mmCIF file with all atom_site columns, C-alpha atoms in Angstrom:
data_model
loop_
_atom_site.group_PDB
_atom_site.id
_atom_site.type_symbol
_atom_site.label_atom_id
_atom_site.label_alt_id
_atom_site.label_comp_id
_atom_site.label_asym_id
_atom_site.label_entity_id
_atom_site.label_seq_id
_atom_site.pdbx_PDB_ins_code
_atom_site.Cartn_x
_atom_site.Cartn_y
_atom_site.Cartn_z
_atom_site.occupancy
_atom_site.B_iso_or_equiv
_atom_site.pdbx_formal_charge
_atom_site.auth_seq_id
_atom_site.auth_comp_id
_atom_site.auth_asym_id
_atom_site.auth_atom_id
_atom_site.pdbx_PDB_model_num
ATOM 1   C CA . MET L 1 1   ? -11.673 -30.267 -36.050 1.00 71.00 ? 12  MET L CA 1
ATOM 2   C CA . THR L 1 2   ? -14.378 -27.713 -35.467 1.00 74.00 ? 13  THR L CA 1
ATOM 3   C CA . THR L 1 3   ? -13.448 -23.985 -35.864 1.00 77.00 ? 14  THR L CA 1
ATOM 4   C CA . VAL L 1 4   ? -14.877 -20.949 -34.348 1.00 73.00 ? 15  VAL L CA 1
ATOM 5   C CA . HIS L 1 5   ? -16.289 -20.149 -37.665 1.00 71.00 ? 16  HIS L CA 1
ATOM 6   C CA . ASP L 1 6   ? -17.961 -23.590 -37.859 1.00 74.00 ? 17  ASP L CA 1
ATOM 7   C CA . VAL L 1 7   ? -19.668 -22.647 -34.344 1.00 71.00 ? 18  VAL L CA 1
ATOM 8   C CA . ILE L 1 8   ? -20.817 -19.263 -35.627 1.00 71.00 ? 19  ILE L CA 1
ATOM 9   C CA . ASN L 1 9   ? -22.283 -20.706 -38.763 1.00 71.00 ? 20  ASN L CA 1
ATOM 10  C CA . GLN L 1 10  ? -24.216 -23.323 -36.976 1.00 72.00 ? 21  GLN L CA 1
ATOM 11  C CA . ALA L 1 11  ? -25.476 -20.912 -34.193 1.00 70.00 ? 22  ALA L CA 1
ATOM 12  C CA . LYS L 1 12  ? -29.113 -20.390 -34.571 1.00 62.00 ? 23  LYS L CA 1
ATOM 13  C CA . PRO L 1 13  ? -30.654 -16.656 -34.565 1.00 60.00 ? 24  PRO L CA 1
ATOM 14  C CA . HIS L 1 14  ? -32.253 -15.780 -31.152 1.00 55.00 ? 25  HIS L CA 1
ATOM 15  C CA . ARG L 1 15  ? -35.406 -13.887 -31.341 1.00 55.00 ? 26  ARG L CA 1
ATOM 16  C CA . LEU L 1 16  ? -35.803 -11.198 -28.727 1.00 50.00 ? 27  LEU L CA 1
ATOM 17  C CA . ARG L 1 17  ? -38.606 -10.946 -26.540 1.00 51.00 ? 28  ARG L CA 1
ATOM 18  C CA . GLU L 1 18  ? -40.565 -7.764  -25.874 1.00 50.00 ? 29  GLU L CA 1
ATOM 19  C CA . THR L 1 19  ? -39.063 -7.752  -22.191 1.00 48.00 ? 30  THR L CA 1
ATOM 20  C CA . ASP L 1 20  ? -35.414 -7.599  -23.774 1.00 48.00 ? 31  ASP L CA 1
ATOM 21  C CA . SER L 1 21  ? -35.429 -4.089  -25.109 1.00 52.00 ? 32  SER L CA 1
ATOM 22  C CA . SER L 1 22  ? -35.792 -0.819  -23.357 1.00 59.00 ? 33  SER L CA 1
ATOM 23  C CA . GLN L 1 23  ? -35.175 3.016   -23.861 1.00 58.00 ? 34  GLN L CA 1
ATOM 24  C CA . SER L 1 24  ? -31.961 4.770   -23.874 1.00 61.00 ? 35  SER L CA 1
ATOM 25  C CA . SER L 1 25  ? -31.482 8.188   -22.358 1.00 63.00 ? 36  SER L CA 1
ATOM 26  C CA . ASN L 1 26  ? -31.403 9.577   -25.888 1.00 69.00 ? 37  ASN L CA 1
ATOM 27  C CA . GLY L 1 27  ? -34.708 7.891   -27.009 1.00 67.00 ? 38  GLY L CA 1
ATOM 28  C CA . GLY L 1 28  ? -33.150 5.006   -28.777 1.00 69.00 ? 39  GLY L CA 1
ATOM 29  C CA . GLU L 1 29  ? -34.032 1.551   -28.268 1.00 71.00 ? 40  GLU L CA 1
ATOM 30  C CA . ILE L 1 30  ? -31.565 -0.835  -26.435 1.00 65.00 ? 41  ILE L CA 1
ATOM 31  C CA . ARG L 1 31  ? -31.751 -4.218  -27.378 1.00 67.00 ? 42  ARG L CA 1
ATOM 32  C CA . SER L 1 32  ? -30.220 -7.445  -25.829 1.00 66.00 ? 43  SER L CA 1
ATOM 33  C CA . SER L 1 33  ? -30.212 -10.980 -26.513 1.00 64.00 ? 44  SER L CA 1
ATOM 34  C CA . LEU L 1 34  ? -29.968 -11.683 -22.955 1.00 68.00 ? 45  LEU L CA 1
ATOM 35  C CA . PRO L 1 35  ? -33.162 -12.575 -21.063 1.00 69.00 ? 46  PRO L CA 1
ATOM 36  C CA . ALA L 1 36  ? -34.278 -10.016 -18.546 1.00 69.00 ? 47  ALA L CA 1
ATOM 37  C CA . LEU L 1 37  ? -33.357 -10.682 -15.000 1.00 72.00 ? 48  LEU L CA 1
ATOM 38  C CA . GLU L 1 38  ? -35.652 -10.533 -12.052 1.00 80.00 ? 49  GLU L CA 1
ATOM 39  C CA . TRP L 1 39  ? -34.127 -10.031 -8.672  1.00 81.00 ? 50  TRP L CA 1
ATOM 40  C CA . GLU L 1 40  ? -35.432 -11.702 -5.555  1.00 86.00 ? 51  GLU L CA 1
ATOM 41  C CA . PRO L 1 41  ? -36.738 -9.408  -2.752  1.00 88.00 ? 52  PRO L CA 1
ATOM 42  C CA . ARG L 1 42  ? -33.926 -7.796  -0.664  1.00 89.00 ? 53  ARG L CA 1
ATOM 43  C CA . GLN L 1 43  ? -33.253 -9.747  2.587   1.00 90.00 ? 54  GLN L CA 1
ATOM 44  C CA . PRO L 1 44  ? -32.113 -7.818  5.786   1.00 91.00 ? 55  PRO L CA 1
ATOM 45  C CA . LEU L 1 45  ? -28.312 -8.068  6.405   1.00 88.00 ? 56  LEU L CA 1
ATOM 46  C CA . PRO L 1 46  ? -27.299 -10.020 9.499   1.00 89.00 ? 57  PRO L CA 1
ATOM 47  C CA . GLU L 1 47  ? -26.338 -8.341  12.527  1.00 89.00 ? 58  GLU L CA 1
ATOM 48  C CA . PRO L 1 48  ? -22.656 -7.513  12.616  1.00 83.00 ? 59  PRO L CA 1
ATOM 49  C CA . GLN L 1 49  ? -20.613 -9.574  14.981  1.00 85.00 ? 60  GLN L CA 1
ATOM 50  C CA . GLY L 1 50  ? -18.271 -7.867  17.179  1.00 83.00 ? 61  GLY L CA 1
ATOM 51  C CA . VAL L 1 51  ? -14.398 -7.881  16.450  1.00 82.00 ? 62  VAL L CA 1
ATOM 52  C CA . PRO L 1 52  ? -12.255 -10.223 18.595  1.00 87.00 ? 63  PRO L CA 1
ATOM 53  C CA . LYS L 1 53  ? -9.798  -8.449  20.729  1.00 90.00 ? 64  LYS L CA 1
ATOM 54  C CA . LEU L 1 54  ? -6.114  -8.733  20.002  1.00 91.00 ? 65  LEU L CA 1
ATOM 55  C CA . PRO L 1 55  ? -4.400  -10.744 22.952  1.00 94.00 ? 66  PRO L CA 1
ATOM 56  C CA . PRO L 1 56  ? -1.388  -9.034  23.894  1.00 93.00 ? 67  PRO L CA 1
ATOM 57  C CA . GLU L 1 57  ? 0.519   -12.394 24.004  1.00 94.00 ? 68  GLU L CA 1
ATOM 58  C CA . LEU L 1 58  ? 0.399   -12.171 20.158  1.00 94.00 ? 69  LEU L CA 1
ATOM 59  C CA . ILE L 1 59  ? 2.185   -8.954  19.750  1.00 93.00 ? 70  ILE L CA 1
ATOM 60  C CA . PRO L 1 60  ? 5.904   -9.289  19.358  1.00 91.00 ? 71  PRO L CA 1
ATOM 61  C CA . ASP L 1 61  ? 8.084   -8.828  22.434  1.00 93.00 ? 72  ASP L CA 1
ATOM 62  C CA . GLY L 1 62  ? 9.987   -5.992  21.316  1.00 91.00 ? 73  GLY L CA 1
ATOM 63  C CA . PHE L 1 63  ? 6.674   -4.209  20.865  1.00 92.00 ? 74  PHE L CA 1
ATOM 64  C CA . ARG L 1 64  ? 4.595   -5.302  23.513  1.00 94.00 ? 75  ARG L CA 1
ATOM 65  C CA . ASP L 1 65  ? 5.554   -3.225  26.643  1.00 95.00 ? 76  ASP L CA 1
ATOM 66  C CA . TRP L 1 66  ? 5.500   -0.102  24.554  1.00 94.00 ? 77  TRP L CA 1
ATOM 67  C CA . LEU L 1 67  ? 2.204   -0.647  22.918  1.00 94.00 ? 78  LEU L CA 1
ATOM 68  C CA . LEU L 1 68  ? 0.717   -1.551  26.143  1.00 95.00 ? 79  LEU L CA 1
ATOM 69  C CA . ASP L 1 69  ? 2.201   1.742   27.715  1.00 94.00 ? 80  ASP L CA 1
ATOM 70  C CA . VAL L 1 70  ? 0.601   3.732   24.797  1.00 92.00 ? 81  VAL L CA 1
ATOM 71  C CA . THR L 1 71  ? -2.834  1.993   24.898  1.00 93.00 ? 82  THR L CA 1
ATOM 72  C CA . GLU L 1 72  ? -3.083  2.700   28.865  1.00 93.00 ? 83  GLU L CA 1
ATOM 73  C CA . ARG L 1 73  ? -2.057  6.410   28.522  1.00 91.00 ? 84  ARG L CA 1
ATOM 74  C CA . SER L 1 74  ? -4.266  7.274   25.314  1.00 88.00 ? 85  SER L CA 1
ATOM 75  C CA . CYS L 1 75  ? -7.242  4.928   26.272  1.00 88.00 ? 86  CYS L CA 1
ATOM 76  C CA . LEU L 1 76  ? -7.079  3.588   22.781  1.00 88.00 ? 87  LEU L CA 1
ATOM 77  C CA . PRO L 1 77  ? -7.762  -0.298  21.721  1.00 90.00 ? 88  PRO L CA 1
ATOM 78  C CA . ILE L 1 78  ? -4.428  -2.136  21.471  1.00 93.00 ? 89  ILE L CA 1
ATOM 79  C CA . GLU L 1 79  ? -5.231  -2.893  17.820  1.00 93.00 ? 90  GLU L CA 1
ATOM 80  C CA . PHE L 1 80  ? -5.285  0.652   16.984  1.00 93.00 ? 91  PHE L CA 1
ATOM 81  C CA . VAL L 1 81  ? -1.737  1.092   17.844  1.00 94.00 ? 92  VAL L CA 1
ATOM 82  C CA . ALA L 1 82  ? -0.290  -2.352  17.253  1.00 94.00 ? 93  ALA L CA 1
ATOM 83  C CA . VAL L 1 83  ? -1.402  -2.676  13.655  1.00 93.00 ? 94  VAL L CA 1
ATOM 84  C CA . PRO L 1 84  ? 0.091   0.503   12.334  1.00 94.00 ? 95  PRO L CA 1
ATOM 85  C CA . ALA L 1 85  ? 3.419   -0.219  14.495  1.00 94.00 ? 96  ALA L CA 1
ATOM 86  C CA . ILE L 1 86  ? 3.645   -3.628  12.960  1.00 92.00 ? 97  ILE L CA 1
ATOM 87  C CA . ILE L 1 87  ? 3.070   -2.312  9.634   1.00 93.00 ? 98  ILE L CA 1
ATOM 88  C CA . ALA L 1 88  ? 5.630   0.425   9.950   1.00 92.00 ? 99  ALA L CA 1
ATOM 89  C CA . THR L 1 89  ? 8.207   -1.971  11.065  1.00 91.00 ? 100 THR L CA 1
ATOM 90  C CA . ALA L 1 90  ? 7.504   -4.277  7.975   1.00 90.00 ? 101 ALA L CA 1
ATOM 91  C CA . SER L 1 91  ? 7.694   -1.142  5.671   1.00 89.00 ? 102 SER L CA 1
ATOM 92  C CA . VAL L 1 92  ? 11.519  -0.035  7.064   1.00 89.00 ? 103 VAL L CA 1
ATOM 93  C CA . ILE L 1 93  ? 12.547  -3.821  6.930   1.00 89.00 ? 104 ILE L CA 1
ATOM 94  C CA . GLY L 1 94  ? 11.120  -4.203  3.276   1.00 86.00 ? 105 GLY L CA 1
ATOM 95  C CA . ARG L 1 95  ? 13.008  -6.647  1.005   1.00 85.00 ? 106 ARG L CA 1
ATOM 96  C CA . GLN L 1 96  ? 15.935  -7.130  3.606   1.00 88.00 ? 107 GLN L CA 1
ATOM 97  C CA . VAL L 1 97  ? 14.201  -10.237 4.937   1.00 87.00 ? 108 VAL L CA 1
ATOM 98  C CA . ALA L 1 98  ? 13.083  -13.486 2.879   1.00 89.00 ? 109 ALA L CA 1
ATOM 99  C CA . ILE L 1 99  ? 11.316  -16.421 3.944   1.00 90.00 ? 110 ILE L CA 1
ATOM 100 C CA . LYS L 1 100 ? 12.897  -19.602 2.771   1.00 90.00 ? 111 LYS L CA 1
ATOM 101 C CA . PRO L 1 101 ? 10.118  -22.132 2.827   1.00 90.00 ? 112 PRO L CA 1
ATOM 102 C CA . MET L 1 102 ? 11.798  -25.070 1.278   1.00 90.00 ? 113 MET L CA 1
ATOM 103 C CA . ARG L 1 103 ? 15.222  -26.205 3.338   1.00 87.00 ? 114 ARG L CA 1
ATOM 104 C CA . ARG L 1 104 ? 17.050  -27.572 0.075   1.00 90.00 ? 115 ARG L CA 1
ATOM 105 C CA . GLU L 1 105 ? 15.894  -24.993 -2.556  1.00 91.00 ? 116 GLU L CA 1
ATOM 106 C CA . GLU L 1 106 ? 16.690  -21.565 -3.062  1.00 90.00 ? 117 GLU L CA 1
ATOM 107 C CA . TYR L 1 107 ? 13.252  -20.250 -3.391  1.00 92.00 ? 118 TYR L CA 1
ATOM 108 C CA . ARG L 1 108 ? 12.583  -17.421 -1.312  1.00 91.00 ? 119 ARG L CA 1
ATOM 109 C CA . VAL L 1 109 ? 9.468   -15.324 -0.542  1.00 91.00 ? 120 VAL L CA 1
ATOM 110 C CA . ILE L 1 110 ? 9.449   -11.712 0.304   1.00 89.00 ? 121 ILE L CA 1
ATOM 111 C CA . PRO L 1 111 ? 6.610   -11.058 2.639   1.00 86.00 ? 122 PRO L CA 1
ATOM 112 C CA . ASN L 1 112 ? 4.369   -8.026  1.872   1.00 86.00 ? 123 ASN L CA 1
ATOM 113 C CA . LEU L 1 113 ? 2.670   -6.954  4.711   1.00 86.00 ? 124 LEU L CA 1
ATOM 114 C CA . TRP L 1 114 ? -0.331  -4.619  4.812   1.00 88.00 ? 125 TRP L CA 1
ATOM 115 C CA . GLY L 1 115 ? -3.082  -3.699  7.281   1.00 89.00 ? 126 GLY L CA 1
ATOM 116 C CA . GLY L 1 116 ? -5.665  -0.911  7.940   1.00 89.00 ? 127 GLY L CA 1
ATOM 117 C CA . ILE L 1 117 ? -7.815  0.412   10.838  1.00 91.00 ? 128 ILE L CA 1
ATOM 118 C CA . VAL L 1 118 ? -11.624 0.481   10.112  1.00 89.00 ? 129 VAL L CA 1
ATOM 119 C CA . ALA L 1 119 ? -13.752 2.251   12.664  1.00 89.00 ? 130 ALA L CA 1
ATOM 120 C CA . ARG L 1 120 ? -16.440 5.061   12.951  1.00 89.00 ? 131 ARG L CA 1
ATOM 121 C CA . PRO L 1 121 ? -15.599 8.763   12.833  1.00 92.00 ? 132 PRO L CA 1
ATOM 122 C CA . GLY L 1 122 ? -14.160 10.242  15.863  1.00 91.00 ? 133 GLY L CA 1
ATOM 123 C CA . LEU L 1 123 ? -12.513 6.910   17.426  1.00 90.00 ? 134 LEU L CA 1
ATOM 124 C CA . MET L 1 124 ? -9.208  8.608   17.399  1.00 90.00 ? 135 MET L CA 1
ATOM 125 C CA . LYS L 1 125 ? -7.726  6.337   14.495  1.00 91.00 ? 136 LYS L CA 1
ATOM 126 C CA . THR L 1 126 ? -5.399  9.146   13.245  1.00 92.00 ? 137 THR L CA 1
ATOM 127 C CA . SER L 1 127 ? -4.024  9.895   16.634  1.00 91.00 ? 138 SER L CA 1
ATOM 128 C CA . SER L 1 128 ? -3.419  6.178   17.237  1.00 92.00 ? 139 SER L CA 1
ATOM 129 C CA . ILE L 1 129 ? -1.655  5.872   13.914  1.00 92.00 ? 140 ILE L CA 1
ATOM 130 C CA . ASN L 1 130 ? 0.332   8.771   14.617  1.00 93.00 ? 141 ASN L CA 1
ATOM 131 C CA . GLU L 1 131 ? 1.441   7.426   18.116  1.00 91.00 ? 142 GLU L CA 1
ATOM 132 C CA . ALA L 1 132 ? 2.440   4.074   16.394  1.00 92.00 ? 143 ALA L CA 1
ATOM 133 C CA . LEU L 1 133 ? 4.477   5.871   13.680  1.00 93.00 ? 144 LEU L CA 1
ATOM 134 C CA . LYS L 1 134 ? 6.481   8.072   15.983  1.00 92.00 ? 145 LYS L CA 1
ATOM 135 C CA . PRO L 1 135 ? 9.583   5.694   15.838  1.00 90.00 ? 146 PRO L CA 1
ATOM 136 C CA . LEU L 1 136 ? 9.325   5.828   11.926  1.00 91.00 ? 147 LEU L CA 1
ATOM 137 C CA . TYR L 1 137 ? 9.042   9.707   12.155  1.00 93.00 ? 148 TYR L CA 1
ATOM 138 C CA . ARG L 1 138 ? 12.273  9.637   14.035  1.00 92.00 ? 149 ARG L CA 1
ATOM 139 C CA . LEU L 1 139 ? 13.980  7.608   11.384  1.00 91.00 ? 150 LEU L CA 1
ATOM 140 C CA . VAL L 1 140 ? 12.638  9.877   8.785   1.00 93.00 ? 151 VAL L CA 1
ATOM 141 C CA . GLU L 1 141 ? 14.110  12.938  10.659  1.00 95.00 ? 152 GLU L CA 1
ATOM 142 C CA . GLU L 1 142 ? 17.614  11.292  11.112  1.00 95.00 ? 153 GLU L CA 1
ATOM 143 C CA . ALA L 1 143 ? 17.699  10.195  7.335   1.00 94.00 ? 154 ALA L CA 1
ATOM 144 C CA . LEU L 1 144 ? 16.751  13.692  6.565   1.00 96.00 ? 155 LEU L CA 1
ATOM 145 C CA . ASP L 1 145 ? 19.388  15.246  8.791   1.00 96.00 ? 156 ASP L CA 1
ATOM 146 C CA . GLU L 1 146 ? 21.999  12.916  7.283   1.00 96.00 ? 157 GLU L CA 1
ATOM 147 C CA . HIS L 1 147 ? 20.919  13.697  3.907   1.00 97.00 ? 158 HIS L CA 1
ATOM 148 C CA . LYS L 1 148 ? 21.258  17.407  4.605   1.00 96.00 ? 159 LYS L CA 1
ATOM 149 C CA . ALA L 1 149 ? 24.796  17.007  6.035   1.00 95.00 ? 160 ALA L CA 1
ATOM 150 C CA . ARG L 1 150 ? 25.798  15.082  3.032   1.00 96.00 ? 161 ARG L CA 1
ATOM 151 C CA . GLU L 1 151 ? 24.223  17.523  0.574   1.00 96.00 ? 162 GLU L CA 1
ATOM 152 C CA . ALA L 1 152 ? 26.326  20.535  2.479   1.00 95.00 ? 163 ALA L CA 1
ATOM 153 C CA . HIS L 1 153 ? 29.644  18.289  2.331   1.00 96.00 ? 164 HIS L CA 1
ATOM 154 C CA . ASP L 1 154 ? 28.965  17.573  -1.484  1.00 96.00 ? 165 ASP L CA 1
ATOM 155 C CA . GLU L 1 155 ? 28.490  21.315  -2.036  1.00 96.00 ? 166 GLU L CA 1
ATOM 156 C CA . ALA L 1 156 ? 31.558  22.261  -0.417  1.00 95.00 ? 167 ALA L CA 1
ATOM 157 C CA . ARG L 1 157 ? 33.366  19.688  -2.350  1.00 96.00 ? 168 ARG L CA 1
ATOM 158 C CA . ARG L 1 158 ? 31.841  20.822  -5.573  1.00 96.00 ? 169 ARG L CA 1
ATOM 159 C CA . VAL L 1 159 ? 32.950  24.406  -4.528  1.00 95.00 ? 170 VAL L CA 1
ATOM 160 C CA . ARG L 1 160 ? 36.334  23.261  -3.831  1.00 96.00 ? 171 ARG L CA 1
ATOM 161 C CA . LEU L 1 161 ? 36.702  21.289  -7.167  1.00 95.00 ? 172 LEU L CA 1
ATOM 162 C CA . GLU L 1 162 ? 35.403  24.261  -9.358  1.00 95.00 ? 173 GLU L CA 1
ATOM 163 C CA . ALA L 1 163 ? 38.033  26.398  -7.698  1.00 94.00 ? 174 ALA L CA 1
ATOM 164 C CA . GLU L 1 164 ? 40.682  23.709  -8.455  1.00 94.00 ? 175 GLU L CA 1
ATOM 165 C CA . LEU L 1 165 ? 39.692  23.438  -12.007 1.00 95.00 ? 176 LEU L CA 1
ATOM 166 C CA . GLY L 1 166 ? 39.755  27.269  -12.401 1.00 94.00 ? 177 GLY L CA 1
ATOM 167 C CA . GLN L 1 167 ? 43.524  27.170  -10.981 1.00 94.00 ? 178 GLN L CA 1
ATOM 168 C CA . ILE L 1 168 ? 44.270  24.273  -13.434 1.00 94.00 ? 179 ILE L CA 1
ATOM 169 C CA . LYS L 1 169 ? 42.974  26.127  -16.455 1.00 92.00 ? 180 LYS L CA 1
ATOM 170 C CA . LYS L 1 170 ? 44.322  29.440  -15.464 1.00 92.00 ? 181 LYS L CA 1
ATOM 171 C CA . GLU L 1 171 ? 47.964  27.679  -15.067 1.00 91.00 ? 182 GLU L CA 1
ATOM 172 C CA . MET L 1 172 ? 47.551  25.965  -18.356 1.00 92.00 ? 183 MET L CA 1
ATOM 173 C CA . ALA L 1 173 ? 46.598  29.340  -19.849 1.00 89.00 ? 184 ALA L CA 1
ATOM 174 C CA . GLU L 1 174 ? 49.638  30.862  -18.633 1.00 89.00 ? 185 GLU L CA 1
ATOM 175 C CA . ASN L 1 175 ? 51.918  28.026  -19.788 1.00 87.00 ? 186 ASN L CA 1
ATOM 176 C CA . VAL L 1 176 ? 50.418  28.263  -23.367 1.00 84.00 ? 187 VAL L CA 1
ATOM 177 C CA . LYS L 1 177 ? 51.592  31.879  -23.520 1.00 73.00 ? 188 LYS L CA 1
#
């Protein structure tokens, strides 16, 4: 059986060519056993092709009317609003939904949806994302309001329990005397 040590011992030394060394920034010599690479001349990039439009029929029914209304009012491409709206919905759904690709097996796949908008500056990407996220912002506001109400309730309960505890300690101290 050949070992790594056998391979290393059988290796022949490789002589460096003159083109295989260069100067480092501090004046030392950089040497390499790899041959120098020569690049082919740069070729011009092909002209970019246009991005296909998103047909409204592909937008889920529950979103379609709302998103078409938003795009009509704001003169934005449907893709600029549909992508963030669907991604925001996926973020709210999270791990609550799984796909079971095999009927008789318990194997489940939890989808991870992501997306983004790529466009030149000034094409209203931020406003379209904000418009699409308005329902999510409402959910955040509701959750914050619920949290504040729970916090106030918990604080009132804590104060009440501390008062009861103080009363119990006072009664215990009186009973000990």
